[in-house]
Amino acid sequence: MRRLPIELSQGQLRVSESGLFLDAHRKAACAFVSHAHGDHIARHERTIATAPTVALMRHRLGSKVKGDALSVGYRKPFGLGDLTLELFPAGHVLGSAQLRVTRHGVALGYSGDLCLQPTLTAEPAEVVECDVLVLESTFGLPRYVFPDKGEVLAEIRRFVDGALSEGATPVLLGYALGKAQEVLKFLGEAGYRCRAHPVVHAVNRVYEAQGVPLPNVELLGPEGPLAGEVVVAPPHLARTSPILRIKDRRTAVLTGWAVDGRRGFRGADAAFPLSDHADFPSLVRYAKATGAARVLTVHGYARELASALRQEGIRAEPLVEREQLELL
Ligand SMILES: [Zn+2]
């Protein structure tokens, strides 16, 4: 079979016949980092990312991160050996980027984590026209259809109002990077007084330094929230003392997985499908919009999404390990 412009080897994505890794989770000599979520970052010798991603990586990995970081703006093509690279917004979290790599006239698009609904705290996603697309498949099953984000935010607001009217503290559980800032931006700008868990607060400071103000948000200290305040915390810390100390609380989990139902969300009172990923119909639409003649799916429901794309007449397959390919 003709060689693909990208390969997966020992779990790492690499542009074929080049030293450029994509979202490598082990140290690499040179890596493009699409965004700063934990499963996409490592201490590379050379990092290519947007300025907010570099700042968020430094925050997450500590100031002792060595190596070069090349901060690149969106839509500013540049050369790397025989490759031309260009970054485009991915709409996932602040600074998140898609990458287009062009070599010998063939354009490879890499979506990274992608969100196609408008967001309050990230640059809106753009369509990356390309010949071969590497597409994330987190929600790559037909049952993952998200409501309009405006409706989800309105539901969250009703939940908050309901808790406050009962004299309880609403506690919203959202991932510390991205989800938390989006809901804080929404509520803070609507005039709600919010308290951010220390882990969220530290990320908020990076967002603010990168030009995303979060008004009406203060640190959740040991004294806990005041009456009438809303608390935002990461889900994995829902059962730690700063939250458990809040006596009368109503908790809600904010996650795309909420479309699967409320069970399993750590005993929360509610779950809302606020997602920073594209849903299934958006992934299919996006794949078509790029004009790619071939789509390679990665992460999550890669096999299922590829199969659905083939039914739409798109040549698609999950990206598999190079060793497996050689057996074919
Ligand atoms: Zn992510």
CSV table of C-alpha atoms and ligand atoms in Angstrom, one decimal:
chain,number,residue,atom,x,y,z
A,1,MET,CA,0.0,0.0,0.0
A,2,ARG,CA,1.1,3.6,-0.7
A,3,ARG,CA,2.8,5.1,2.3
A,4,LEU,CA,0.6,7.4,4.5
A,5,PRO,CA,1.8,10.8,5.3
A,6,ILE,CA,1.4,9.9,9.0
A,7,GLU,CA,2.2,6.9,11.1
A,8,LEU,CA,1.4,5.6,14.5
A,9,SER,CA,4.3,3.8,16.2
A,10,GLN,CA,4.2,2.6,19.9
A,11,GLY,CA,1.2,4.9,20.5
A,12,GLN,CA,3.0,8.0,19.1
A,13,LEU,CA,1.8,9.9,16.0
A,14,ARG,CA,4.6,11.0,13.7
A,15,VAL,CA,4.6,12.7,10.3
A,16,SER,CA,6.1,10.0,8.1
A,17,GLU,CA,9.8,10.3,7.1
A,18,SER,CA,10.2,13.3,9.4
A,19,GLY,CA,11.2,13.9,13.0
A,20,LEU,CA,7.9,15.7,13.8
A,21,PHE,CA,5.7,14.1,16.4
A,22,LEU,CA,2.1,15.1,17.0
A,23,ASP,CA,0.8,15.3,20.6
A,24,ALA,CA,3.5,12.8,21.7
A,25,HIS,CA,2.9,11.8,25.3
A,26,ARG,CA,6.6,10.8,25.7
A,27,LYS,CA,9.5,13.1,25.4
A,28,ALA,CA,10.3,13.8,21.7
A,29,ALA,CA,13.0,15.8,19.9
A,30,CYS,CA,10.4,17.8,18.1
A,31,ALA,CA,6.6,17.8,18.7
A,32,PHE,CA,3.6,19.8,17.7
A,33,VAL,CA,1.3,20.1,20.8
A,34,SER,CA,-2.3,20.8,19.8
A,35,HIS,CA,-3.4,21.9,23.3
A,36,ALA,CA,-2.4,21.5,27.0
A,37,HIS,CA,-4.6,18.7,28.2
A,38,GLY,CA,-2.5,16.1,30.1
A,39,ASP,CA,-2.7,13.3,27.6
A,40,HIS,CA,-1.3,15.6,24.8
A,41,ILE,CA,1.8,17.1,26.6
A,42,ALA,CA,5.3,16.0,27.6
A,43,ARG,CA,8.7,17.7,28.2
A,44,HIS,CA,9.9,17.8,24.6
A,45,GLU,CA,13.3,19.1,23.5
A,46,ARG,CA,11.4,21.3,21.0
A,47,THR,CA,7.7,22.2,21.2
A,48,ILE,CA,5.7,23.8,18.4
A,49,ALA,CA,2.4,25.2,19.8
A,50,THR,CA,0.4,28.5,20.2
A,51,ALA,CA,1.5,31.0,22.8
A,52,PRO,CA,-1.4,30.1,25.2
A,53,THR,CA,-0.7,26.4,24.9
A,54,VAL,CA,3.0,27.0,25.7
A,55,ALA,CA,1.9,29.1,28.8
A,56,LEU,CA,-0.6,26.4,29.9
A,57,MET,CA,2.1,23.6,29.4
A,58,ARG,CA,4.5,25.6,31.5
A,59,HIS,CA,1.9,25.9,34.2
A,60,ARG,CA,1.0,22.2,34.1
A,61,LEU,CA,4.5,20.7,33.8
A,62,GLY,CA,6.2,23.3,36.0
A,63,SER,CA,8.6,26.1,35.4
A,64,LYS,CA,11.5,23.7,35.1
A,65,VAL,CA,10.4,22.7,31.6
A,66,LYS,CA,13.6,22.8,29.5
A,67,GLY,CA,13.9,22.8,25.8
A,68,ASP,CA,12.7,25.3,23.2
A,69,ALA,CA,9.2,26.3,22.7
A,70,LEU,CA,8.3,27.8,19.4
A,71,SER,CA,5.1,29.9,19.9
A,72,VAL,CA,3.3,30.0,16.6
A,73,GLY,CA,0.2,32.1,15.7
A,74,TYR,CA,-2.7,30.8,13.7
A,75,ARG,CA,-2.6,31.0,9.9
A,76,LYS,CA,1.1,31.8,9.8
A,77,PRO,CA,2.7,29.1,7.6
A,78,PHE,CA,6.4,28.3,8.2
A,79,GLY,CA,8.9,25.8,7.1
A,80,LEU,CA,10.4,22.9,9.0
A,81,GLY,CA,12.8,21.0,6.8
A,82,ASP,CA,10.8,20.0,3.7
A,83,LEU,CA,7.5,20.4,5.5
A,84,THR,CA,5.3,23.5,5.6
A,85,LEU,CA,3.3,23.9,8.8
A,86,GLU,CA,0.3,26.0,9.5
A,87,LEU,CA,-1.8,26.1,12.6
A,88,PHE,CA,-5.6,26.8,12.8
A,89,PRO,CA,-8.0,27.2,15.8
A,90,ALA,CA,-9.6,24.0,17.0
A,91,GLY,CA,-12.2,25.6,19.4
A,92,HIS,CA,-11.4,23.0,22.1
A,93,VAL,CA,-9.7,25.0,24.9
A,94,LEU,CA,-7.7,28.3,24.9
A,95,GLY,CA,-4.9,28.0,22.4
A,96,SER,CA,-6.0,24.7,20.9
A,97,ALA,CA,-4.8,24.2,17.4
A,98,GLN,CA,-5.2,22.0,14.4
A,99,LEU,CA,-2.2,21.5,12.2
A,100,ARG,CA,-1.8,21.3,8.4
A,101,VAL,CA,1.5,19.8,7.2
A,102,THR,CA,2.2,20.1,3.5
A,103,ARG,CA,4.9,18.3,1.7
A,104,HIS,CA,5.4,17.8,-2.1
A,105,GLY,CA,1.9,19.3,-2.6
A,106,VAL,CA,0.1,16.9,-0.3
A,107,ALA,CA,-1.7,18.4,2.7
A,108,LEU,CA,-2.1,16.5,5.9
A,109,GLY,CA,-4.7,17.9,8.3
A,110,TYR,CA,-4.5,17.0,12.0
A,111,SER,CA,-7.6,18.0,14.1
A,112,GLY,CA,-6.2,17.4,17.6
A,113,ASP,CA,-9.2,17.6,19.9
A,114,LEU,CA,-11.8,19.6,18.1
A,115,CYS,CA,-15.0,21.5,19.1
A,116,LEU,CA,-17.2,22.9,16.4
A,117,GLN,CA,-19.8,24.7,18.5
A,118,PRO,CA,-18.9,28.3,19.4
A,119,THR,CA,-17.1,28.6,22.7
A,120,LEU,CA,-16.8,31.5,25.2
A,121,THR,CA,-13.1,31.1,26.0
A,122,ALA,CA,-11.4,29.6,22.9
A,123,GLU,CA,-10.9,30.8,19.4
A,124,PRO,CA,-13.6,29.4,17.1
A,125,ALA,CA,-12.6,26.3,15.1
A,126,GLU,CA,-11.9,26.6,11.4
A,127,VAL,CA,-12.1,24.0,8.7
A,128,VAL,CA,-8.7,22.9,7.6
A,129,GLU,CA,-8.8,22.0,3.9
A,130,CYS,CA,-6.5,19.0,3.3
A,131,ASP,CA,-6.0,15.8,1.2
A,132,VAL,CA,-5.6,13.4,4.2
A,133,LEU,CA,-7.3,14.2,7.5
A,134,VAL,CA,-6.4,12.7,10.9
A,135,LEU,CA,-9.6,13.2,12.9
A,136,GLU,CA,-10.3,12.7,16.6
A,137,SER,CA,-13.2,10.3,17.4
A,138,THR,CA,-13.9,10.9,21.1
A,139,PHE,CA,-17.6,11.1,20.5
A,140,GLY,CA,-17.6,9.1,17.3
A,141,LEU,CA,-20.8,7.1,17.8
A,142,PRO,CA,-24.2,8.2,16.3
A,143,ARG,CA,-25.8,8.4,19.7
A,144,TYR,CA,-23.5,11.3,20.7
A,145,VAL,CA,-25.6,14.3,19.6
A,146,PHE,CA,-25.2,17.4,21.8
A,147,PRO,CA,-27.8,20.1,22.2
A,148,ASP,CA,-27.0,23.6,21.2
A,149,LYS,CA,-24.4,25.0,23.7
A,150,GLY,CA,-26.6,28.0,24.5
A,151,GLU,CA,-29.4,25.7,25.6
A,152,VAL,CA,-27.0,23.7,27.8
A,153,LEU,CA,-25.7,26.8,29.4
A,154,ALA,CA,-29.3,28.0,30.0
A,155,GLU,CA,-30.0,24.7,31.7
A,156,ILE,CA,-26.9,25.0,33.9
A,157,ARG,CA,-28.1,28.5,34.9
A,158,ARG,CA,-31.5,27.2,35.9
A,159,PHE,CA,-29.8,24.5,38.0
A,160,VAL,CA,-27.7,27.3,39.7
A,161,ASP,CA,-30.8,29.5,40.3
A,162,GLY,CA,-32.7,26.5,41.7
A,163,ALA,CA,-29.9,25.7,44.2
A,164,LEU,CA,-29.5,29.3,45.2
A,165,SER,CA,-33.2,29.8,45.7
A,166,GLU,CA,-33.1,26.9,48.2
A,167,GLY,CA,-30.2,28.5,50.1
A,168,ALA,CA,-27.8,25.8,48.9
A,169,THR,CA,-24.4,26.2,47.2
A,170,PRO,CA,-24.3,25.1,43.5
A,171,VAL,CA,-21.1,23.1,42.8
A,172,LEU,CA,-20.3,22.7,39.2
A,173,LEU,CA,-17.8,20.0,38.3
A,174,GLY,CA,-15.9,20.6,35.1
A,175,TYR,CA,-12.4,19.7,33.9
A,176,ALA,CA,-9.9,22.2,35.3
A,177,LEU,CA,-8.6,23.3,31.9
A,178,GLY,CA,-11.2,24.5,29.5
A,179,LYS,CA,-14.6,23.4,30.8
A,180,ALA,CA,-14.2,25.2,34.1
A,181,GLN,CA,-13.2,28.5,32.5
A,182,GLU,CA,-16.1,28.4,30.0
A,183,VAL,CA,-18.8,28.0,32.7
A,184,LEU,CA,-17.1,30.6,34.9
A,185,LYS,CA,-17.0,33.0,32.0
A,186,PHE,CA,-20.7,32.4,31.3
A,187,LEU,CA,-21.8,32.8,35.0
A,188,GLY,CA,-19.4,35.5,35.9
A,189,GLU,CA,-20.4,37.7,33.0
A,190,ALA,CA,-24.1,37.1,33.9
A,191,GLY,CA,-23.3,38.6,37.3
A,192,TYR,CA,-23.0,35.5,39.5
A,193,ARG,CA,-20.3,35.5,42.1
A,194,CYS,CA,-18.2,32.5,41.6
A,195,ARG,CA,-15.5,30.6,43.6
A,196,ALA,CA,-12.9,28.6,41.8
A,197,HIS,CA,-11.2,25.5,43.4
A,198,PRO,CA,-7.5,26.3,43.7
A,199,VAL,CA,-6.6,23.9,40.9
A,200,VAL,CA,-9.1,25.7,38.6
A,201,HIS,CA,-8.0,29.1,39.9
A,202,ALA,CA,-4.4,28.5,38.9
A,203,VAL,CA,-5.5,27.8,35.3
A,204,ASN,CA,-7.8,30.9,35.4
A,205,ARG,CA,-4.7,33.0,36.0
A,206,VAL,CA,-3.1,31.7,32.9
A,207,TYR,CA,-6.3,32.4,30.9
A,208,GLU,CA,-6.4,35.9,32.2
A,209,ALA,CA,-2.7,36.5,31.4
A,210,GLN,CA,-3.4,35.3,27.9
A,211,GLY,CA,-6.2,37.9,27.4
A,212,VAL,CA,-9.3,36.0,28.6
A,213,PRO,CA,-10.8,38.0,31.6
A,214,LEU,CA,-12.9,36.0,34.1
A,215,PRO,CA,-14.9,38.6,36.0
A,216,ASN,CA,-16.6,37.8,39.4
A,217,VAL,CA,-14.4,34.8,40.1
A,218,GLU,CA,-12.4,34.4,43.3
A,219,LEU,CA,-10.4,31.7,44.9
A,220,LEU,CA,-12.2,29.1,47.0
A,221,GLY,CA,-10.4,29.4,50.3
A,222,PRO,CA,-10.6,27.3,53.5
A,223,GLU,CA,-13.4,29.4,54.7
A,224,GLY,CA,-15.6,28.1,51.9
A,225,PRO,CA,-18.1,30.0,49.7
A,226,LEU,CA,-20.3,32.8,51.0
A,227,ALA,CA,-24.1,32.5,50.7
A,228,GLY,CA,-25.2,33.1,47.1
A,229,GLU,CA,-21.9,32.0,45.5
A,230,VAL,CA,-21.3,29.3,42.9
A,231,VAL,CA,-18.4,26.9,43.2
A,232,VAL,CA,-16.6,25.4,40.2
A,233,ALA,CA,-14.2,22.5,40.8
A,234,PRO,CA,-12.7,19.6,38.9
A,235,PRO,CA,-14.7,16.3,38.9
A,236,HIS,CA,-11.8,14.2,40.3
A,237,LEU,CA,-11.6,16.5,43.4
A,238,ALA,CA,-15.4,16.4,44.1
A,239,ARG,CA,-14.8,14.3,47.1
A,240,THR,CA,-12.0,16.3,48.7
A,241,SER,CA,-12.3,18.6,51.7
A,242,PRO,CA,-12.8,22.0,50.0
A,243,ILE,CA,-16.0,20.6,48.5
A,244,LEU,CA,-17.1,18.2,51.2
A,245,ARG,CA,-16.9,21.0,53.7
A,246,ILE,CA,-19.7,22.8,51.9
A,247,LYS,CA,-22.6,21.5,53.9
A,248,ASP,CA,-25.7,22.3,51.8
A,249,ARG,CA,-24.6,21.8,48.2
A,250,ARG,CA,-26.1,20.8,44.9
A,251,THR,CA,-23.6,19.2,42.5
A,252,ALA,CA,-23.7,19.0,38.8
A,253,VAL,CA,-21.2,17.4,36.4
A,254,LEU,CA,-20.5,19.1,33.1
A,255,THR,CA,-19.5,16.6,30.5
A,256,GLY,CA,-20.4,15.4,27.0
A,257,TRP,CA,-20.8,11.9,28.5
A,258,ALA,CA,-24.0,13.2,30.2
A,259,VAL,CA,-25.9,12.3,27.0
A,260,ASP,CA,-25.4,8.7,28.2
A,261,GLY,CA,-27.6,9.5,31.3
A,262,ARG,CA,-26.9,10.6,34.8
A,263,ARG,CA,-25.7,7.3,36.4
A,264,GLY,CA,-22.1,7.0,37.3
A,265,PHE,CA,-21.4,10.7,37.9
A,266,ARG,CA,-20.1,10.3,41.4
A,267,GLY,CA,-23.5,10.8,43.0
A,268,ALA,CA,-24.0,14.2,41.5
A,269,ASP,CA,-27.5,15.7,41.6
A,270,ALA,CA,-27.4,16.5,37.9
A,271,ALA,CA,-25.3,16.2,34.7
A,272,PHE,CA,-25.3,18.6,31.8
A,273,PRO,CA,-23.8,17.8,28.3
A,274,LEU,CA,-21.4,20.8,28.2
A,275,SER,CA,-18.7,19.4,25.9
A,276,ASP,CA,-15.5,20.8,24.5
A,277,HIS,CA,-15.5,18.1,21.8
A,278,ALA,CA,-17.4,17.8,18.5
A,279,ASP,CA,-20.4,15.5,18.6
A,280,PHE,CA,-20.9,12.7,16.0
A,281,PRO,CA,-22.9,14.7,13.4
A,282,SER,CA,-20.3,17.6,13.6
A,283,LEU,CA,-17.4,15.1,13.1
A,284,VAL,CA,-19.1,13.7,9.9
A,285,ARG,CA,-19.9,17.2,8.6
A,286,TYR,CA,-16.3,18.4,9.4
A,287,ALA,CA,-14.7,15.4,7.6
A,288,LYS,CA,-16.7,16.3,4.5
A,289,ALA,CA,-16.0,20.1,4.7
A,290,THR,CA,-12.2,19.6,4.7
A,291,GLY,CA,-12.5,18.0,1.3
A,292,ALA,CA,-10.1,15.2,2.4
A,293,ALA,CA,-10.0,12.2,0.0
A,294,ARG,CA,-8.9,10.0,2.9
A,295,VAL,CA,-9.7,10.2,6.6
A,296,LEU,CA,-7.8,8.5,9.3
A,297,THR,CA,-9.6,8.3,12.7
A,298,VAL,CA,-7.8,8.4,16.1
A,299,HIS,CA,-8.7,8.3,19.8
A,300,GLY,CA,-12.0,7.0,21.2
A,301,TYR,CA,-14.4,5.4,18.7
A,302,ALA,CA,-12.0,5.4,15.8
A,303,ARG,CA,-13.3,2.2,14.2
A,304,GLU,CA,-16.9,3.2,14.5
A,305,LEU,CA,-16.5,6.7,13.2
A,306,ALA,CA,-14.4,5.4,10.2
A,307,SER,CA,-17.2,2.9,9.4
A,308,ALA,CA,-19.8,5.7,9.6
A,309,LEU,CA,-17.7,7.9,7.3
A,310,ARG,CA,-17.4,5.0,4.8
A,311,GLN,CA,-21.2,4.8,4.7
A,312,GLU,CA,-21.2,8.5,3.7
A,313,GLY,CA,-18.9,7.6,0.8
A,314,ILE,CA,-15.7,8.8,2.4
A,315,ARG,CA,-12.6,6.7,2.3
A,316,ALA,CA,-11.9,6.3,6.0
A,317,GLU,CA,-10.1,3.9,8.3
A,318,PRO,CA,-8.8,4.0,11.9
A,319,LEU,CA,-5.1,4.8,12.1
A,320,VAL,CA,-3.4,1.6,13.3
A,321,GLU,CA,0.1,0.9,14.5
A,322,ARG,CA,2.8,0.7,11.8
A,323,GLU,CA,3.6,-2.9,12.9
A,324,GLN,CA,0.0,-3.9,12.2
A,325,LEU,CA,0.1,-2.2,8.8
A,326,GLU,CA,3.2,-4.2,7.7
A,327,LEU,CA,1.3,-7.4,8.3
A,328,LEU,CA,-1.5,-6.4,5.9
B,1,ZN,ZN,-8.3,17.8,25.1
